[in-house]
PDB file of C-alpha atoms in Angstrom:
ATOM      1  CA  UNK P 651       0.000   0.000   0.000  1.00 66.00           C
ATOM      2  CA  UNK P 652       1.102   3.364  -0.859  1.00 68.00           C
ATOM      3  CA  UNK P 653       1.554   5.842   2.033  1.00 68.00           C
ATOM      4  CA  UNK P 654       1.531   9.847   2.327  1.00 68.00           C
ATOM      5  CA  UNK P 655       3.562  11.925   5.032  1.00 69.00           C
ATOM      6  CA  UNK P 656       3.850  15.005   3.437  1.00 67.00           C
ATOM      7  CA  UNK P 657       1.680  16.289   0.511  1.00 74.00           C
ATOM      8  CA  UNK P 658       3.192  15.048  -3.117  1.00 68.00           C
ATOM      9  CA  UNK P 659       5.422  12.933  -1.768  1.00 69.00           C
ATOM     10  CA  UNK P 660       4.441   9.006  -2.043  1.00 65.00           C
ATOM     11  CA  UNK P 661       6.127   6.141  -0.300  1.00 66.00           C
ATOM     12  CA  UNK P 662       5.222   2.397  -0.022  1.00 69.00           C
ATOM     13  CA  UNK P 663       5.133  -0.653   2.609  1.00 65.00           C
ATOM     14  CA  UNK P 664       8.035  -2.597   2.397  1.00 63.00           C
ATOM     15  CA  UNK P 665       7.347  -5.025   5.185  1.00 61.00           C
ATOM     16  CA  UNK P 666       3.753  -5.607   4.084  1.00 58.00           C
ATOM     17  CA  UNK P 667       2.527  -6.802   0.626  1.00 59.00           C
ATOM     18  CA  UNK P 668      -0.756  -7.889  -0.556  1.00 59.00           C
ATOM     19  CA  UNK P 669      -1.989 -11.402  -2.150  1.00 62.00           C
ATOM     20  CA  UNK P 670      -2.316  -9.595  -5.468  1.00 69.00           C
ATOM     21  CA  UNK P 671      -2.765  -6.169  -6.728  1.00 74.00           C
ATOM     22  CA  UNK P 672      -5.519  -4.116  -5.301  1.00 77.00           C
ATOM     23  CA  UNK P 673      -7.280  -3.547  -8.484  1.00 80.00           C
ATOM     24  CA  UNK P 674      -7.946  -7.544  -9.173  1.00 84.00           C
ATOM     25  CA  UNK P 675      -8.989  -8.079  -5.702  1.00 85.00           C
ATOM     26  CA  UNK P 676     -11.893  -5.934  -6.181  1.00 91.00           C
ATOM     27  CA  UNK P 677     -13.298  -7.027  -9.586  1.00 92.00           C
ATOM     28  CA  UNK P 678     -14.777 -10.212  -7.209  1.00 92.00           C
ATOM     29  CA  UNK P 679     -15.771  -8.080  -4.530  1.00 94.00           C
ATOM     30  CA  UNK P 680     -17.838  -5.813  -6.984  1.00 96.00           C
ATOM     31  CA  UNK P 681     -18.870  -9.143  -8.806  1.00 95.00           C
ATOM     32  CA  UNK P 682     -20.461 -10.438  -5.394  1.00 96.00           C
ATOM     33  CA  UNK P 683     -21.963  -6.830  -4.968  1.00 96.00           C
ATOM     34  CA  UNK P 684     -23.753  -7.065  -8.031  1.00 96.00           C
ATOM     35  CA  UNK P 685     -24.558 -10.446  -7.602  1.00 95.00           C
ATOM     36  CA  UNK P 686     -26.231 -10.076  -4.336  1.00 95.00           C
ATOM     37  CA  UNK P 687     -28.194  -7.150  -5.505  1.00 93.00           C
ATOM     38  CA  UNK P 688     -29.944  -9.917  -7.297  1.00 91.00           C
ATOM     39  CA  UNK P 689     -31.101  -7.613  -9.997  1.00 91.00           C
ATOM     40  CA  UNK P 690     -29.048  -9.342 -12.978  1.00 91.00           C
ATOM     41  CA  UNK P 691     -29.410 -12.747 -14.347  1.00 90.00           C
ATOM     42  CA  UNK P 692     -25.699 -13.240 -14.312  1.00 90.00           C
ATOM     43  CA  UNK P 693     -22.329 -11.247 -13.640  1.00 93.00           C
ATOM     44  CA  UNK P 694     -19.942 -12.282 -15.332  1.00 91.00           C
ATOM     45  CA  UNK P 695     -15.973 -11.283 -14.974  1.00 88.00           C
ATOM     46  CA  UNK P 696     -14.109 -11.086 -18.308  1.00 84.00           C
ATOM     47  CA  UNK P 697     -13.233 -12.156 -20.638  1.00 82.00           C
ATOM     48  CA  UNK P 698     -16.511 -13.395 -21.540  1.00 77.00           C
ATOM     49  CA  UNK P 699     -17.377 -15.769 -24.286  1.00 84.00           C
ATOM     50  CA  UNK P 700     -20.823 -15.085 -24.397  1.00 88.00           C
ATOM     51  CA  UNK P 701     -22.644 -11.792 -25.655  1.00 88.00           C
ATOM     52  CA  UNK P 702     -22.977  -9.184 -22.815  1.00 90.00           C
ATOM     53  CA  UNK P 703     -25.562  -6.292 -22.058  1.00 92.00           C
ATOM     54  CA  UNK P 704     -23.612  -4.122 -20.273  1.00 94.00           C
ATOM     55  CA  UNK P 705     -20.278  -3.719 -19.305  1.00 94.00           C
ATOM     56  CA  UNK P 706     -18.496  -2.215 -16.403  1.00 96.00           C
ATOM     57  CA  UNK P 707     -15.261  -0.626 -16.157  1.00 96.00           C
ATOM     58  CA  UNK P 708     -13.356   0.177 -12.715  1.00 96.00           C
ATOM     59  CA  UNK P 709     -10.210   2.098 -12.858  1.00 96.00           C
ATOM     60  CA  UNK P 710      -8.548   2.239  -9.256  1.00 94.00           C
ATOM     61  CA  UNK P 711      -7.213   5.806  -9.216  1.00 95.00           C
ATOM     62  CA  UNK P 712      -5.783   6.302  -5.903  1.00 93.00           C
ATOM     63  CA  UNK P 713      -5.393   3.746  -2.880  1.00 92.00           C
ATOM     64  CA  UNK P 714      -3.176   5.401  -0.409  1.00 91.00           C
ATOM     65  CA  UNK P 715      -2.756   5.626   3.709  1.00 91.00           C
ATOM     66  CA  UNK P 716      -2.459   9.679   4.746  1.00 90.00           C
ATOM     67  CA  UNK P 717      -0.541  10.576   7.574  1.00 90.00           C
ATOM     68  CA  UNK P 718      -0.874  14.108   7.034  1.00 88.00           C
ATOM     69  CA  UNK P 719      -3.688  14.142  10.199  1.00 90.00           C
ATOM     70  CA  UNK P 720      -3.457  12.073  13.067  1.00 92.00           C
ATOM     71  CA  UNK P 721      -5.352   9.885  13.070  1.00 95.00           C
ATOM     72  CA  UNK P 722      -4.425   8.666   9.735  1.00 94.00           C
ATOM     73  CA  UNK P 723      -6.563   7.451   6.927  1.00 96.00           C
ATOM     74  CA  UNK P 724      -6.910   5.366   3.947  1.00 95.00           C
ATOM     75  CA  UNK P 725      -8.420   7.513   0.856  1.00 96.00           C
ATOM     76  CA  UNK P 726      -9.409   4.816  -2.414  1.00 96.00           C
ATOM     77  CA  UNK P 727     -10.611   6.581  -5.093  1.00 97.00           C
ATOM     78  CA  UNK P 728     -12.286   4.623  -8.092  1.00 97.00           C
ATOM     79  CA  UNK P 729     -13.479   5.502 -11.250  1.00 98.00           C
ATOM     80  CA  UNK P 730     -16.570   3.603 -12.949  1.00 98.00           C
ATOM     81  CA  UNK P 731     -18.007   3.376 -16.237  1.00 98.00           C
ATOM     82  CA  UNK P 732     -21.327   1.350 -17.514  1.00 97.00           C
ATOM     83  CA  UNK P 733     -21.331   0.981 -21.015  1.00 96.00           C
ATOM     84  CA  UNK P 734     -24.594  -0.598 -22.867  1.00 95.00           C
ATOM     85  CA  UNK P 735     -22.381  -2.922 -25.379  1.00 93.00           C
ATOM     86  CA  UNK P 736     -25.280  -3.050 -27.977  1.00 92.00           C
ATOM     87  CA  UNK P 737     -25.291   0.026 -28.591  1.00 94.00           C
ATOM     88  CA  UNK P 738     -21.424   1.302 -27.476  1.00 94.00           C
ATOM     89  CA  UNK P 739     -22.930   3.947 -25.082  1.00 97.00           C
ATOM     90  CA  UNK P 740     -21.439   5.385 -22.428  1.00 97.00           C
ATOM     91  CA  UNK P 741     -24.918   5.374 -19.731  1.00 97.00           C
ATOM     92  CA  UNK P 742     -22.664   7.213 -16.720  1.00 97.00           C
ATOM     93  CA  UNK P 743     -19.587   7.696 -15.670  1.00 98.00           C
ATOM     94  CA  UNK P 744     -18.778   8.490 -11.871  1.00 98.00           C
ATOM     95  CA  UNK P 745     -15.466   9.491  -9.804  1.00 99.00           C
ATOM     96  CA  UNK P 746     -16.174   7.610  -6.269  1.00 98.00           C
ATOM     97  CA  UNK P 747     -14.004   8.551  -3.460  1.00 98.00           C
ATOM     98  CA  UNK P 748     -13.737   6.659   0.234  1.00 98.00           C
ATOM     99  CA  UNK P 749     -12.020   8.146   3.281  1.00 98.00           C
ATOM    100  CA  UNK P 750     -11.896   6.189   6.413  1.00 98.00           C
ATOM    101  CA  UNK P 751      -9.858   6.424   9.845  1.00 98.00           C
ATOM    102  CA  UNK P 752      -7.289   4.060  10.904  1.00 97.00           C
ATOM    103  CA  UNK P 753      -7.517   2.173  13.989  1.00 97.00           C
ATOM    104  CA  UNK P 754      -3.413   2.030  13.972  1.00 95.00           C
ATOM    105  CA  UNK P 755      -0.662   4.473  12.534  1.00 92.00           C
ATOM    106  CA  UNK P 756       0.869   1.290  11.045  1.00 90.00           C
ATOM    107  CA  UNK P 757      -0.029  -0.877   7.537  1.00 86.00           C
ATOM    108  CA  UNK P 758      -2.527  -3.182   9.832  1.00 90.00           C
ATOM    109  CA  UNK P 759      -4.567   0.071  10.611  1.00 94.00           C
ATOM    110  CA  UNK P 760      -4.296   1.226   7.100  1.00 92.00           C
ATOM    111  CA  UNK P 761      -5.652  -2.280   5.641  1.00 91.00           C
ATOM    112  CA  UNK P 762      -8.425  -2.288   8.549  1.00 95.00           C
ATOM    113  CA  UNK P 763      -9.287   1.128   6.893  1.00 97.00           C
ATOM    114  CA  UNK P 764      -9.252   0.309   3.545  1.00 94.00           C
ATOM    115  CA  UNK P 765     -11.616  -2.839   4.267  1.00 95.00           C
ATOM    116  CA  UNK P 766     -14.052  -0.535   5.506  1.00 98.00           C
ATOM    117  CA  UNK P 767     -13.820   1.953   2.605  1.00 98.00           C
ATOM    118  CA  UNK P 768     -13.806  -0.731  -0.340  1.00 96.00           C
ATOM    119  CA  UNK P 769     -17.361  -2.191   1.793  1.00 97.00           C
ATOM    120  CA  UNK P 770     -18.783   1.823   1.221  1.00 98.00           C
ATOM    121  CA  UNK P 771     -17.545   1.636  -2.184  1.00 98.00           C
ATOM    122  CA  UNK P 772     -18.949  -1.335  -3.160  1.00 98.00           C
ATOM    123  CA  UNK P 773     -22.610   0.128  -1.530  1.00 97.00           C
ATOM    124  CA  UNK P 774     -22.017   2.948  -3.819  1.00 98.00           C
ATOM    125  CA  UNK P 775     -21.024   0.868  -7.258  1.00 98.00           C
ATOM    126  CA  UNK P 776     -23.960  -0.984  -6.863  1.00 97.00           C
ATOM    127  CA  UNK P 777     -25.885   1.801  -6.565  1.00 97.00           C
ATOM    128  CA  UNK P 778     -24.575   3.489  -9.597  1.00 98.00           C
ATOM    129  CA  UNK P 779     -24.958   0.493 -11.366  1.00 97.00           C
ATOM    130  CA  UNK P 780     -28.889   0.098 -10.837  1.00 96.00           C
ATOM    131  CA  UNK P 781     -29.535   3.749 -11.269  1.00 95.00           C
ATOM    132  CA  UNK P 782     -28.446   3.400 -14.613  1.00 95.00           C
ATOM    133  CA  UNK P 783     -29.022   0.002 -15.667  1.00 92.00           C
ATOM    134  CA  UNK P 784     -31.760   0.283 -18.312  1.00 81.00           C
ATOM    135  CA  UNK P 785     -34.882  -1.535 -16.509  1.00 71.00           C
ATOM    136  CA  UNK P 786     -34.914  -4.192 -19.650  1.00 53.00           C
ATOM    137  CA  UNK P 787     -31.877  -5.445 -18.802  1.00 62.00           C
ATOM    138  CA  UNK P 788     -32.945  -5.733 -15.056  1.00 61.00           C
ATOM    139  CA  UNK P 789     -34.111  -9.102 -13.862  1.00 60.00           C
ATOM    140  CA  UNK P 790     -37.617  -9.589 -14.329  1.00 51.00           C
TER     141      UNK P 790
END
């Protein structure tokens, strides 16, 4: 995980490192999120072999621990896009932005805070997602 003591300047964990990179461990916990909304026949991950409706892009922007307050925090910041593949239509595009306390000044406090951000985020994806899901697409 990235970390911030002083503004511009960027520094990362050594000690600590994470299963895989942040941005493919959320494509299942948005999958699950849209899953459990229980609004879409199926979500599937890509690449997908069969046609899709819709697609959704993520773009992790910034996932980074601040020290510049005390107590610290952990700030994600995602960008999403739903595109209607039939037609190649952009139907939104939203900047989403987390910012939760850590428990700890340490990378253990920081991941503890990012768990509880990526949970809001993942409220707020879905969200986006069936606000601007055409309602013929939705589950019936």
């Amino acid at each position: 995980m990235a970390y911030s003591q002083a503004p511009a300047a960027l520094s990362y964990y050594t000690q600590s490192s994470w299963v895989d990179t942040p941005a493919r461990m959320l494509l299942p916990l948005i999958v699950q999120a849209l899953e459990n909304s229980q609004a879409f026949k199926a979500v599937l991950t890509p690449p997908a072999s069969v046609p899709v409706d819709l697609r959704l892009d993520i773009n992790l922007i910034r996932l980074q621990q601040e020290f510049l307050l005390k107590p610290s925090r952990v700030r994600i910041t995602l960008r999403a896009k739903l595109i209607d593949m039939a037609t190649s239509h952009i139907l939104a595009t939203q900047l989403f932005e987390a910012i939760e306390l850590a428990p700890s000044e340490d990378a253990d406090g920081g991941v503890q805070a990012a768990t509880r951000a990526t949970e809001r985020l993942l409220r707020e994806i879905r969200a986006f997602v069936l606000k601007y899901t055409p309602q013929a697409t939705v589950r019936g």
